[in-house]
């Protein structure tokens, strides 16, 4: 790679350097080869820096992404798990719908479904994965609870393995009775 870059640098020089019989033995060749080595380092650093601009490819830049998202520093965790958390947190900035919650879930599993219970103001999250669940379930639950709309209850997280074993965790459900829009009650206990 450096030899190609050296020859490219030599092409920018006057013709008499290129016409030398043994160009590899000239001082100018050695100067251009040294420049090519340094230039290659700069090009590699530029490429590595560009990768840090996106959480899907960031490595050493993940700490900046975690800081931006308000996440704790995950230096001891794997890059993959740290990326999942950052991407899930970034997804929270968009309006949250069932589709967006599915997208967050897909950061942690192969496939994801959201089952909405409209009359109960709640939803269930089903994660389907072909291999082991190698992430902290509590972290996923905290992310979902943080991004979900305040009026909805995150009722159940169902983890499905390819062998159809289901593990269910039930979370606290608050029973709150809401008045229907447009209703008015009067009397001793019904006034506003």
Short mmCIF file of N, CA, C and O in Angstrom, two decimals, residues 3 8 19 21 25 48 110 117 119 125 141-142 163 167 169 178 183 192:
data_model
loop_
_atom_site.label_atom_id
_atom_site.label_comp_id
_atom_site.label_asym_id
_atom_site.label_seq_id
_atom_site.Cartn_x
_atom_site.Cartn_y
_atom_site.Cartn_z
N UNK A 3 3.94 1.47 -1.13
CA UNK A 3 4.65 1.59 -2.40
C UNK A 3 3.78 2.26 -3.46
O UNK A 3 4.26 3.08 -4.24
N UNK A 8 2.56 7.28 -6.43
CA UNK A 8 1.63 8.38 -6.70
C UNK A 8 2.25 9.72 -6.34
O UNK A 8 2.08 10.71 -7.06
N UNK A 19 12.16 9.45 -14.62
CA UNK A 19 12.93 8.81 -15.69
C UNK A 19 14.25 8.24 -15.20
O UNK A 19 15.01 7.67 -15.98
N UNK A 21 16.94 5.72 -13.95
CA UNK A 21 16.99 4.29 -14.24
C UNK A 21 16.66 3.45 -13.01
O UNK A 21 15.93 2.48 -13.08
N UNK A 25 16.59 3.82 -5.85
CA UNK A 25 17.86 4.10 -5.18
C UNK A 25 18.11 5.60 -5.03
O UNK A 25 19.15 6.00 -4.52
N UNK A 48 -10.48 6.28 10.57
CA UNK A 48 -10.90 5.87 11.91
C UNK A 48 -11.76 6.96 12.55
O UNK A 48 -12.77 6.67 13.20
N UNK A 110 -33.16 -10.54 17.44
CA UNK A 110 -33.29 -10.71 16.00
C UNK A 110 -34.60 -10.12 15.49
O UNK A 110 -34.65 -9.52 14.43
N UNK A 117 -52.34 -3.15 24.23
CA UNK A 117 -53.62 -3.40 24.90
C UNK A 117 -54.27 -2.03 25.11
O UNK A 117 -54.04 -1.38 26.12
N UNK A 119 -57.36 -0.95 25.69
CA UNK A 119 -58.29 -0.71 26.79
C UNK A 119 -57.59 -0.68 28.15
O UNK A 119 -58.14 -0.16 29.11
N UNK A 125 -43.83 -6.40 25.20
CA UNK A 125 -42.71 -6.44 24.25
C UNK A 125 -42.25 -7.89 24.15
O UNK A 125 -41.94 -8.52 25.16
N UNK A 141 -35.21 -2.99 30.02
CA UNK A 141 -36.44 -2.56 30.68
C UNK A 141 -36.34 -1.08 31.06
O UNK A 141 -37.29 -0.31 30.85
N UNK A 142 -35.21 -0.67 31.59
CA UNK A 142 -35.04 0.74 31.96
C UNK A 142 -35.10 1.65 30.74
O UNK A 142 -35.70 2.73 30.80
N UNK A 163 -36.27 -22.20 20.47
CA UNK A 163 -36.91 -23.44 20.91
C UNK A 163 -38.27 -23.18 21.54
O UNK A 163 -38.85 -24.06 22.14
N UNK A 167 -39.97 -16.88 28.64
CA UNK A 167 -39.69 -16.39 29.98
C UNK A 167 -40.45 -15.09 30.11
O UNK A 167 -40.32 -14.21 29.28
N UNK A 169 -41.60 -11.82 32.53
CA UNK A 169 -41.46 -10.99 33.72
C UNK A 169 -42.64 -10.06 33.73
O UNK A 169 -42.93 -9.41 32.74
N UNK A 178 -59.68 6.48 34.25
CA UNK A 178 -59.73 7.78 33.60
C UNK A 178 -61.17 8.08 33.20
O UNK A 178 -61.89 7.19 32.76
N UNK A 183 -67.27 13.90 29.40
CA UNK A 183 -68.22 13.54 30.44
C UNK A 183 -68.12 14.54 31.58
O UNK A 183 -67.06 15.10 31.83
N UNK A 192 -65.80 19.01 39.80
CA UNK A 192 -64.40 19.15 39.43
C UNK A 192 -63.61 19.89 40.44
O UNK A 192 -63.78 20.75 41.08
#
